[in-house]
């Protein structure tokens, strides 16, 4: 096992493909915290994160055993991309948006200005929140993905760029387009949101 620990990711993948089961265990130990943390930050649920983490490694194992891994020495970004896709698939299956509040307490709905906290106003606000979530689902996939990862999952634009395999400028551009499109759709639907 000590010899395996000294090997590069690429060498470990090759060893695993050739039948050395412990090579995958070394890779898993090497990156499990980083991969699990990334999943957890996106789903905000320990048990769900563990399930997606396991699904991710089942896919990794199946891909490696089938000989479909393109060996470019970029094991971690490849696994992170698989994990990210599993999270997106989960949210698509659930047909829901992840929690809208990040650790700083920023809520996308705080950009909407409401003056009164009466029961009637709260009901109107709740309906607006539902409507806004529906509109977010109408965004093009690349824009929705960046918006969800940035606002809902608290990911940096660098991480978003790495996971989606685009430049930081492209990720920033997609976020800008997403916000512009949100405003446009809100206006088209005659909704009375006011962005701060």
PDB file of N, CA, C and O in Angstrom, residues 4-63:
ATOM      1  N   UNK A   4       1.935   2.135  -3.411  1.00  0.00           N
ATOM      2  CA  UNK A   4       0.833   2.723  -4.179  1.00  0.00           C
ATOM      3  C   UNK A   4       0.647   4.191  -3.836  1.00  0.00           C
ATOM      4  O   UNK A   4       0.340   5.005  -4.711  1.00  0.00           O
ATOM      5  N   UNK A   5       0.828   4.551  -2.569  1.00  0.00           N
ATOM      6  CA  UNK A   5       0.646   5.943  -2.147  1.00  0.00           C
ATOM      7  C   UNK A   5       1.592   6.901  -2.860  1.00  0.00           C
ATOM      8  O   UNK A   5       1.300   8.076  -2.993  1.00  0.00           O
ATOM      9  N   UNK A   6       2.738   6.393  -3.300  1.00  0.00           N
ATOM     10  CA  UNK A   6       3.728   7.239  -3.963  1.00  0.00           C
ATOM     11  C   UNK A   6       3.450   7.400  -5.454  1.00  0.00           C
ATOM     12  O   UNK A   6       4.067   8.214  -6.110  1.00  0.00           O
ATOM     13  N   UNK A   7       2.507   6.626  -5.974  1.00  0.00           N
ATOM     14  CA  UNK A   7       2.224   6.680  -7.417  1.00  0.00           C
ATOM     15  C   UNK A   7       1.342   7.877  -7.770  1.00  0.00           C
ATOM     16  O   UNK A   7       0.570   8.359  -6.947  1.00  0.00           O
ATOM     17  N   UNK A   8       1.475   8.313  -9.032  1.00  0.00           N
ATOM     18  CA  UNK A   8       0.642   9.418  -9.516  1.00  0.00           C
ATOM     19  C   UNK A   8      -0.778   8.902  -9.762  1.00  0.00           C
ATOM     20  O   UNK A   8      -1.015   7.687  -9.820  1.00  0.00           O
ATOM     21  N   UNK A   9      -1.704   9.836  -9.920  1.00  0.00           N
ATOM     22  CA  UNK A   9      -3.085   9.448 -10.225  1.00  0.00           C
ATOM     23  C   UNK A   9      -3.122   8.568 -11.470  1.00  0.00           C
ATOM     24  O   UNK A   9      -3.813   7.547 -11.509  1.00  0.00           O
ATOM     25  N   UNK A  10      -2.382   8.981 -12.482  1.00  0.00           N
ATOM     26  CA  UNK A  10      -2.363   8.256 -13.752  1.00  0.00           C
ATOM     27  C   UNK A  10      -1.871   6.817 -13.552  1.00  0.00           C
ATOM     28  O   UNK A  10      -2.463   5.865 -14.067  1.00  0.00           O
ATOM     29  N   UNK A  11      -0.803   6.664 -12.765  1.00  0.00           N
ATOM     30  CA  UNK A  11      -0.258   5.331 -12.497  1.00  0.00           C
ATOM     31  C   UNK A  11      -1.264   4.483 -11.714  1.00  0.00           C
ATOM     32  O   UNK A  11      -1.400   3.283 -11.967  1.00  0.00           O
ATOM     33  N   UNK A  12      -1.957   5.097 -10.769  1.00  0.00           N
ATOM     34  CA  UNK A  12      -2.950   4.370  -9.977  1.00  0.00           C
ATOM     35  C   UNK A  12      -4.122   3.916 -10.840  1.00  0.00           C
ATOM     36  O   UNK A  12      -4.606   2.788 -10.699  1.00  0.00           O
ATOM     37  N   UNK A  13      -4.572   4.783 -11.741  1.00  0.00           N
ATOM     38  CA  UNK A  13      -5.667   4.409 -12.646  1.00  0.00           C
ATOM     39  C   UNK A  13      -5.235   3.218 -13.490  1.00  0.00           C
ATOM     40  O   UNK A  13      -5.969   2.238 -13.639  1.00  0.00           O
ATOM     41  N   UNK A  14      -4.023   3.290 -14.044  1.00  0.00           N
ATOM     42  CA  UNK A  14      -3.521   2.193 -14.878  1.00  0.00           C
ATOM     43  C   UNK A  14      -3.402   0.900 -14.068  1.00  0.00           C
ATOM     44  O   UNK A  14      -3.764  -0.175 -14.553  1.00  0.00           O
ATOM     45  N   UNK A  15      -2.932   1.010 -12.828  1.00  0.00           N
ATOM     46  CA  UNK A  15      -2.814  -0.166 -11.964  1.00  0.00           C
ATOM     47  C   UNK A  15      -4.193  -0.760 -11.685  1.00  0.00           C
ATOM     48  O   UNK A  15      -4.380  -1.982 -11.725  1.00  0.00           O
ATOM     49  N   UNK A  16      -5.175   0.096 -11.432  1.00  0.00           N
ATOM     50  CA  UNK A  16      -6.533  -0.384 -11.155  1.00  0.00           C
ATOM     51  C   UNK A  16      -7.119  -1.091 -12.374  1.00  0.00           C
ATOM     52  O   UNK A  16      -7.709  -2.169 -12.254  1.00  0.00           O
ATOM     53  N   UNK A  17      -6.947  -0.493 -13.524  1.00  0.00           N
ATOM     54  CA  UNK A  17      -7.468  -1.079 -14.762  1.00  0.00           C
ATOM     55  C   UNK A  17      -6.840  -2.460 -15.000  1.00  0.00           C
ATOM     56  O   UNK A  17      -7.491  -3.367 -15.511  1.00  0.00           O
ATOM     57  N   UNK A  18      -5.591  -2.628 -14.558  1.00  0.00           N
ATOM     58  CA  UNK A  18      -4.893  -3.911 -14.729  1.00  0.00           C
ATOM     59  C   UNK A  18      -5.235  -4.910 -13.623  1.00  0.00           C
ATOM     60  O   UNK A  18      -4.685  -6.006 -13.581  1.00  0.00           O
ATOM     61  N   UNK A  19      -6.117  -4.517 -12.696  1.00  0.00           N
ATOM     62  CA  UNK A  19      -6.571  -5.476 -11.694  1.00  0.00           C
ATOM     63  C   UNK A  19      -6.125  -5.213 -10.274  1.00  0.00           C
ATOM     64  O   UNK A  19      -6.450  -5.978  -9.363  1.00  0.00           O
ATOM     65  N   UNK A  20      -5.365  -4.164 -10.036  1.00  0.00           N
ATOM     66  CA  UNK A  20      -4.896  -3.838  -8.684  1.00  0.00           C
ATOM     67  C   UNK A  20      -5.987  -3.040  -7.962  1.00  0.00           C
ATOM     68  O   UNK A  20      -6.052  -1.818  -8.022  1.00  0.00           O
ATOM     69  N   UNK A  21      -6.875  -3.759  -7.263  1.00  0.00           N
ATOM     70  CA  UNK A  21      -8.041  -3.133  -6.628  1.00  0.00           C
ATOM     71  C   UNK A  21      -7.655  -2.036  -5.624  1.00  0.00           C
ATOM     72  O   UNK A  21      -8.358  -1.041  -5.480  1.00  0.00           O
ATOM     73  N   UNK A  22      -6.538  -2.224  -4.918  1.00  0.00           N
ATOM     74  CA  UNK A  22      -6.142  -1.261  -3.889  1.00  0.00           C
ATOM     75  C   UNK A  22      -5.757   0.089  -4.489  1.00  0.00           C
ATOM     76  O   UNK A  22      -5.762   1.100  -3.781  1.00  0.00           O
ATOM     77  N   UNK A  23      -5.450   0.137  -5.771  1.00  0.00           N
ATOM     78  CA  UNK A  23      -5.082   1.406  -6.418  1.00  0.00           C
ATOM     79  C   UNK A  23      -6.250   2.383  -6.366  1.00  0.00           C
ATOM     80  O   UNK A  23      -6.064   3.581  -6.135  1.00  0.00           O
ATOM     81  N   UNK A  24      -7.463   1.869  -6.568  1.00  0.00           N
ATOM     82  CA  UNK A  24      -8.637   2.741  -6.505  1.00  0.00           C
ATOM     83  C   UNK A  24      -8.861   3.217  -5.074  1.00  0.00           C
ATOM     84  O   UNK A  24      -9.246   4.367  -4.856  1.00  0.00           O
ATOM     85  N   UNK A  25      -8.584   2.361  -4.117  1.00  0.00           N
ATOM     86  CA  UNK A  25      -8.732   2.745  -2.707  1.00  0.00           C
ATOM     87  C   UNK A  25      -7.800   3.914  -2.371  1.00  0.00           C
ATOM     88  O   UNK A  25      -8.190   4.844  -1.665  1.00  0.00           O
ATOM     89  N   UNK A  26      -6.587   3.879  -2.930  1.00  0.00           N
ATOM     90  CA  UNK A  26      -5.635   4.973  -2.696  1.00  0.00           C
ATOM     91  C   UNK A  26      -6.166   6.273  -3.308  1.00  0.00           C
ATOM     92  O   UNK A  26      -6.129   7.329  -2.677  1.00  0.00           O
ATOM     93  N   UNK A  27      -6.696   6.183  -4.523  1.00  0.00           N
ATOM     94  CA  UNK A  27      -7.270   7.370  -5.171  1.00  0.00           C
ATOM     95  C   UNK A  27      -8.453   7.910  -4.363  1.00  0.00           C
ATOM     96  O   UNK A  27      -8.591   9.118  -4.185  1.00  0.00           O
ATOM     97  N   UNK A  28      -9.264   7.003  -3.880  1.00  0.00           N
ATOM     98  CA  UNK A  28     -10.431   7.390  -3.085  1.00  0.00           C
ATOM     99  C   UNK A  28      -9.993   8.105  -1.806  1.00  0.00           C
ATOM    100  O   UNK A  28     -10.517   9.164  -1.468  1.00  0.00           O
ATOM    101  N   UNK A  29      -9.020   7.548  -1.121  1.00  0.00           N
ATOM    102  CA  UNK A  29      -8.509   8.171   0.104  1.00  0.00           C
ATOM    103  C   UNK A  29      -7.901   9.544  -0.195  1.00  0.00           C
ATOM    104  O   UNK A  29      -8.047  10.481   0.584  1.00  0.00           O
ATOM    105  N   UNK A  30      -7.245   9.633  -1.335  1.00  0.00           N
ATOM    106  CA  UNK A  30      -6.560  10.863  -1.723  1.00  0.00           C
ATOM    107  C   UNK A  30      -7.550  12.022  -1.925  1.00  0.00           C
ATOM    108  O   UNK A  30      -7.246  13.159  -1.606  1.00  0.00           O
ATOM    109  N   UNK A  31      -8.718  11.718  -2.483  1.00  0.00           N
ATOM    110  CA  UNK A  31      -9.618  12.789  -2.910  1.00  0.00           C
ATOM    111  C   UNK A  31     -11.011  12.774  -2.295  1.00  0.00           C
ATOM    112  O   UNK A  31     -11.817  13.637  -2.603  1.00  0.00           O
ATOM    113  N   UNK A  32     -11.305  11.817  -1.422  1.00  0.00           N
ATOM    114  CA  UNK A  32     -12.692  11.695  -0.957  1.00  0.00           C
ATOM    115  C   UNK A  32     -13.201  12.946  -0.251  1.00  0.00           C
ATOM    116  O   UNK A  32     -14.344  13.343  -0.442  1.00  0.00           O
ATOM    117  N   UNK A  33     -12.361  13.594   0.552  1.00  0.00           N
ATOM    118  CA  UNK A  33     -12.803  14.791   1.275  1.00  0.00           C
ATOM    119  C   UNK A  33     -13.186  15.903   0.302  1.00  0.00           C
ATOM    120  O   UNK A  33     -14.240  16.537   0.437  1.00  0.00           O
ATOM    121  N   UNK A  34     -12.345  16.126  -0.689  1.00  0.00           N
ATOM    122  CA  UNK A  34     -12.585  17.190  -1.663  1.00  0.00           C
ATOM    123  C   UNK A  34     -13.855  16.906  -2.482  1.00  0.00           C
ATOM    124  O   UNK A  34     -14.689  17.794  -2.683  1.00  0.00           O
ATOM    125  N   UNK A  35     -14.023  15.664  -2.926  1.00  0.00           N
ATOM    126  CA  UNK A  35     -15.178  15.305  -3.751  1.00  0.00           C
ATOM    127  C   UNK A  35     -16.454  15.357  -2.921  1.00  0.00           C
ATOM    128  O   UNK A  35     -17.453  15.952  -3.338  1.00  0.00           O
ATOM    129  N   UNK A  36     -16.411  14.781  -1.725  1.00  0.00           N
ATOM    130  CA  UNK A  36     -17.595  14.784  -0.854  1.00  0.00           C
ATOM    131  C   UNK A  36     -17.984  16.225  -0.504  1.00  0.00           C
ATOM    132  O   UNK A  36     -19.158  16.584  -0.534  1.00  0.00           O
ATOM    133  N   UNK A  37     -17.000  17.059  -0.157  1.00  0.00           N
ATOM    134  CA  UNK A  37     -17.283  18.453   0.205  1.00  0.00           C
ATOM    135  C   UNK A  37     -17.953  19.192  -0.940  1.00  0.00           C
ATOM    136  O   UNK A  37     -18.898  19.952  -0.737  1.00  0.00           O
ATOM    137  N   UNK A  38     -17.473  18.960  -2.147  1.00  0.00           N
ATOM    138  CA  UNK A  38     -18.056  19.602  -3.322  1.00  0.00           C
ATOM    139  C   UNK A  38     -19.521  19.199  -3.484  1.00  0.00           C
ATOM    140  O   UNK A  38     -20.385  20.047  -3.723  1.00  0.00           O
ATOM    141  N   UNK A  39     -19.802  17.921  -3.325  1.00  0.00           N
ATOM    142  CA  UNK A  39     -21.184  17.430  -3.439  1.00  0.00           C
ATOM    143  C   UNK A  39     -22.032  18.021  -2.323  1.00  0.00           C
ATOM    144  O   UNK A  39     -23.124  18.539  -2.566  1.00  0.00           O
ATOM    145  N   UNK A  40     -21.511  17.981  -1.103  1.00  0.00           N
ATOM    146  CA  UNK A  40     -22.278  18.469   0.048  1.00  0.00           C
ATOM    147  C   UNK A  40     -22.621  19.952  -0.108  1.00  0.00           C
ATOM    148  O   UNK A  40     -23.737  20.374   0.177  1.00  0.00           O
ATOM    149  N   UNK A  41     -21.668  20.748  -0.588  1.00  0.00           N
ATOM    150  CA  UNK A  41     -21.924  22.178  -0.764  1.00  0.00           C
ATOM    151  C   UNK A  41     -23.021  22.430  -1.782  1.00  0.00           C
ATOM    152  O   UNK A  41     -23.682  23.459  -1.736  1.00  0.00           O
ATOM    153  N   UNK A  42     -23.218  21.492  -2.681  1.00  0.00           N
ATOM    154  CA  UNK A  42     -24.267  21.668  -3.681  1.00  0.00           C
ATOM    155  C   UNK A  42     -25.636  21.200  -3.183  1.00  0.00           C
ATOM    156  O   UNK A  42     -26.642  21.804  -3.506  1.00  0.00           O
ATOM    157  N   UNK A  43     -25.666  20.129  -2.388  1.00  0.00           N
ATOM    158  CA  UNK A  43     -26.969  19.563  -1.988  1.00  0.00           C
ATOM    159  C   UNK A  43     -27.385  19.911  -0.562  1.00  0.00           C
ATOM    160  O   UNK A  43     -28.557  19.800  -0.222  1.00  0.00           O
ATOM    161  N   UNK A  44     -26.422  20.312   0.284  1.00  0.00           N
ATOM    162  CA  UNK A  44     -26.708  20.729   1.661  1.00  0.00           C
ATOM    163  C   UNK A  44     -27.412  19.661   2.493  1.00  0.00           C
ATOM    164  O   UNK A  44     -28.233  19.972   3.346  1.00  0.00           O
ATOM    165  N   UNK A  45     -27.135  18.402   2.225  1.00  0.00           N
ATOM    166  CA  UNK A  45     -27.771  17.314   2.960  1.00  0.00           C
ATOM    167  C   UNK A  45     -26.763  16.177   3.058  1.00  0.00           C
ATOM    168  O   UNK A  45     -26.327  15.642   2.046  1.00  0.00           O
ATOM    169  N   UNK A  46     -26.402  15.811   4.296  1.00  0.00           N
ATOM    170  CA  UNK A  46     -25.350  14.815   4.518  1.00  0.00           C
ATOM    171  C   UNK A  46     -25.672  13.473   3.871  1.00  0.00           C
ATOM    172  O   UNK A  46     -24.836  12.888   3.192  1.00  0.00           O
ATOM    173  N   UNK A  47     -26.896  12.975   4.080  1.00  0.00           N
ATOM    174  CA  UNK A  47     -27.237  11.649   3.558  1.00  0.00           C
ATOM    175  C   UNK A  47     -27.324  11.641   2.038  1.00  0.00           C
ATOM    176  O   UNK A  47     -26.856  10.708   1.378  1.00  0.00           O
ATOM    177  N   UNK A  48     -27.886  12.706   1.486  1.00  0.00           N
ATOM    178  CA  UNK A  48     -27.965  12.821   0.030  1.00  0.00           C
ATOM    179  C   UNK A  48     -26.563  12.930  -0.564  1.00  0.00           C
ATOM    180  O   UNK A  48     -26.254  12.293  -1.577  1.00  0.00           O
ATOM    181  N   UNK A  49     -25.698  13.707   0.090  1.00  0.00           N
ATOM    182  CA  UNK A  49     -24.315  13.856  -0.385  1.00  0.00           C
ATOM    183  C   UNK A  49     -23.602  12.507  -0.371  1.00  0.00           C
ATOM    184  O   UNK A  49     -22.878  12.168  -1.317  1.00  0.00           O
ATOM    185  N   UNK A  50     -23.824  11.712   0.687  1.00  0.00           N
ATOM    186  CA  UNK A  50     -23.205  10.374   0.754  1.00  0.00           C
ATOM    187  C   UNK A  50     -23.720   9.478  -0.373  1.00  0.00           C
ATOM    188  O   UNK A  50     -22.942   8.747  -0.994  1.00  0.00           O
ATOM    189  N   UNK A  51     -25.028   9.533  -0.644  1.00  0.00           N
ATOM    190  CA  UNK A  51     -25.599   8.735  -1.737  1.00  0.00           C
ATOM    191  C   UNK A  51     -24.996   9.126  -3.080  1.00  0.00           C
ATOM    192  O   UNK A  51     -24.606   8.270  -3.878  1.00  0.00           O
ATOM    193  N   UNK A  52     -24.923  10.433  -3.333  1.00  0.00           N
ATOM    194  CA  UNK A  52     -24.383  10.902  -4.618  1.00  0.00           C
ATOM    195  C   UNK A  52     -22.898  10.577  -4.710  1.00  0.00           C
ATOM    196  O   UNK A  52     -22.409  10.209  -5.781  1.00  0.00           O
ATOM    197  N   UNK A  53     -22.185  10.671  -3.584  1.00  0.00           N
ATOM    198  CA  UNK A  53     -20.765  10.312  -3.562  1.00  0.00           C
ATOM    199  C   UNK A  53     -20.597   8.845  -3.977  1.00  0.00           C
ATOM    200  O   UNK A  53     -19.755   8.508  -4.806  1.00  0.00           O
ATOM    201  N   UNK A  54     -21.429   7.957  -3.397  1.00  0.00           N
ATOM    202  CA  UNK A  54     -21.353   6.537  -3.746  1.00  0.00           C
ATOM    203  C   UNK A  54     -21.709   6.305  -5.209  1.00  0.00           C
ATOM    204  O   UNK A  54     -21.030   5.550  -5.906  1.00  0.00           O
ATOM    205  N   UNK A  55     -22.769   6.969  -5.687  1.00  0.00           N
ATOM    206  CA  UNK A  55     -23.154   6.842  -7.100  1.00  0.00           C
ATOM    207  C   UNK A  55     -22.029   7.301  -8.015  1.00  0.00           C
ATOM    208  O   UNK A  55     -21.784   6.702  -9.060  1.00  0.00           O
ATOM    209  N   UNK A  56     -21.348   8.370  -7.593  1.00  0.00           N
ATOM    210  CA  UNK A  56     -20.230   8.897  -8.383  1.00  0.00           C
ATOM    211  C   UNK A  56     -19.153   7.834  -8.528  1.00  0.00           C
ATOM    212  O   UNK A  56     -18.662   7.575  -9.630  1.00  0.00           O
ATOM    213  N   UNK A  57     -18.798   7.185  -7.408  1.00  0.00           N
ATOM    214  CA  UNK A  57     -17.716   6.199  -7.493  1.00  0.00           C
ATOM    215  C   UNK A  57     -18.153   4.909  -8.187  1.00  0.00           C
ATOM    216  O   UNK A  57     -17.336   4.230  -8.797  1.00  0.00           O
ATOM    217  N   UNK A  58     -19.419   4.598  -8.146  1.00  0.00           N
ATOM    218  CA  UNK A  58     -19.902   3.455  -8.932  1.00  0.00           C
ATOM    219  C   UNK A  58     -19.705   3.758 -10.416  1.00  0.00           C
ATOM    220  O   UNK A  58     -19.224   2.918 -11.186  1.00  0.00           O
ATOM    221  N   UNK A  59     -20.025   5.002 -10.807  1.00  0.00           N
ATOM    222  CA  UNK A  59     -19.845   5.391 -12.204  1.00  0.00           C
ATOM    223  C   UNK A  59     -18.366   5.407 -12.576  1.00  0.00           C
ATOM    224  O   UNK A  59     -17.983   4.989 -13.670  1.00  0.00           O
ATOM    225  N   UNK A  60     -17.531   5.901 -11.669  1.00  0.00           N
ATOM    226  CA  UNK A  60     -16.075   5.913 -11.903  1.00  0.00           C
ATOM    227  C   UNK A  60     -15.574   4.485 -12.128  1.00  0.00           C
ATOM    228  O   UNK A  60     -14.864   4.198 -13.100  1.00  0.00           O
ATOM    229  N   UNK A  61     -15.968   3.575 -11.245  1.00  0.00           N
ATOM    230  CA  UNK A  61     -15.544   2.175 -11.352  1.00  0.00           C
ATOM    231  C   UNK A  61     -16.017   1.564 -12.668  1.00  0.00           C
ATOM    232  O   UNK A  61     -15.238   0.931 -13.395  1.00  0.00           O
ATOM    233  N   UNK A  62     -17.293   1.770 -12.994  1.00  0.00           N
ATOM    234  CA  UNK A  62     -17.834   1.207 -14.239  1.00  0.00           C
ATOM    235  C   UNK A  62     -17.124   1.756 -15.465  1.00  0.00           C
ATOM    236  O   UNK A  62     -16.830   1.021 -16.410  1.00  0.00           O
ATOM    237  N   UNK A  63     -16.825   3.049 -15.447  1.00  0.00           N
ATOM    238  CA  UNK A  63     -16.144   3.676 -16.585  1.00  0.00           C
ATOM    239  C   UNK A  63     -14.721   3.131 -16.705  1.00  0.00           C
ATOM    240  O   UNK A  63     -14.269   2.814 -17.813  1.00  0.00           O
TER     241      UNK A  63
END
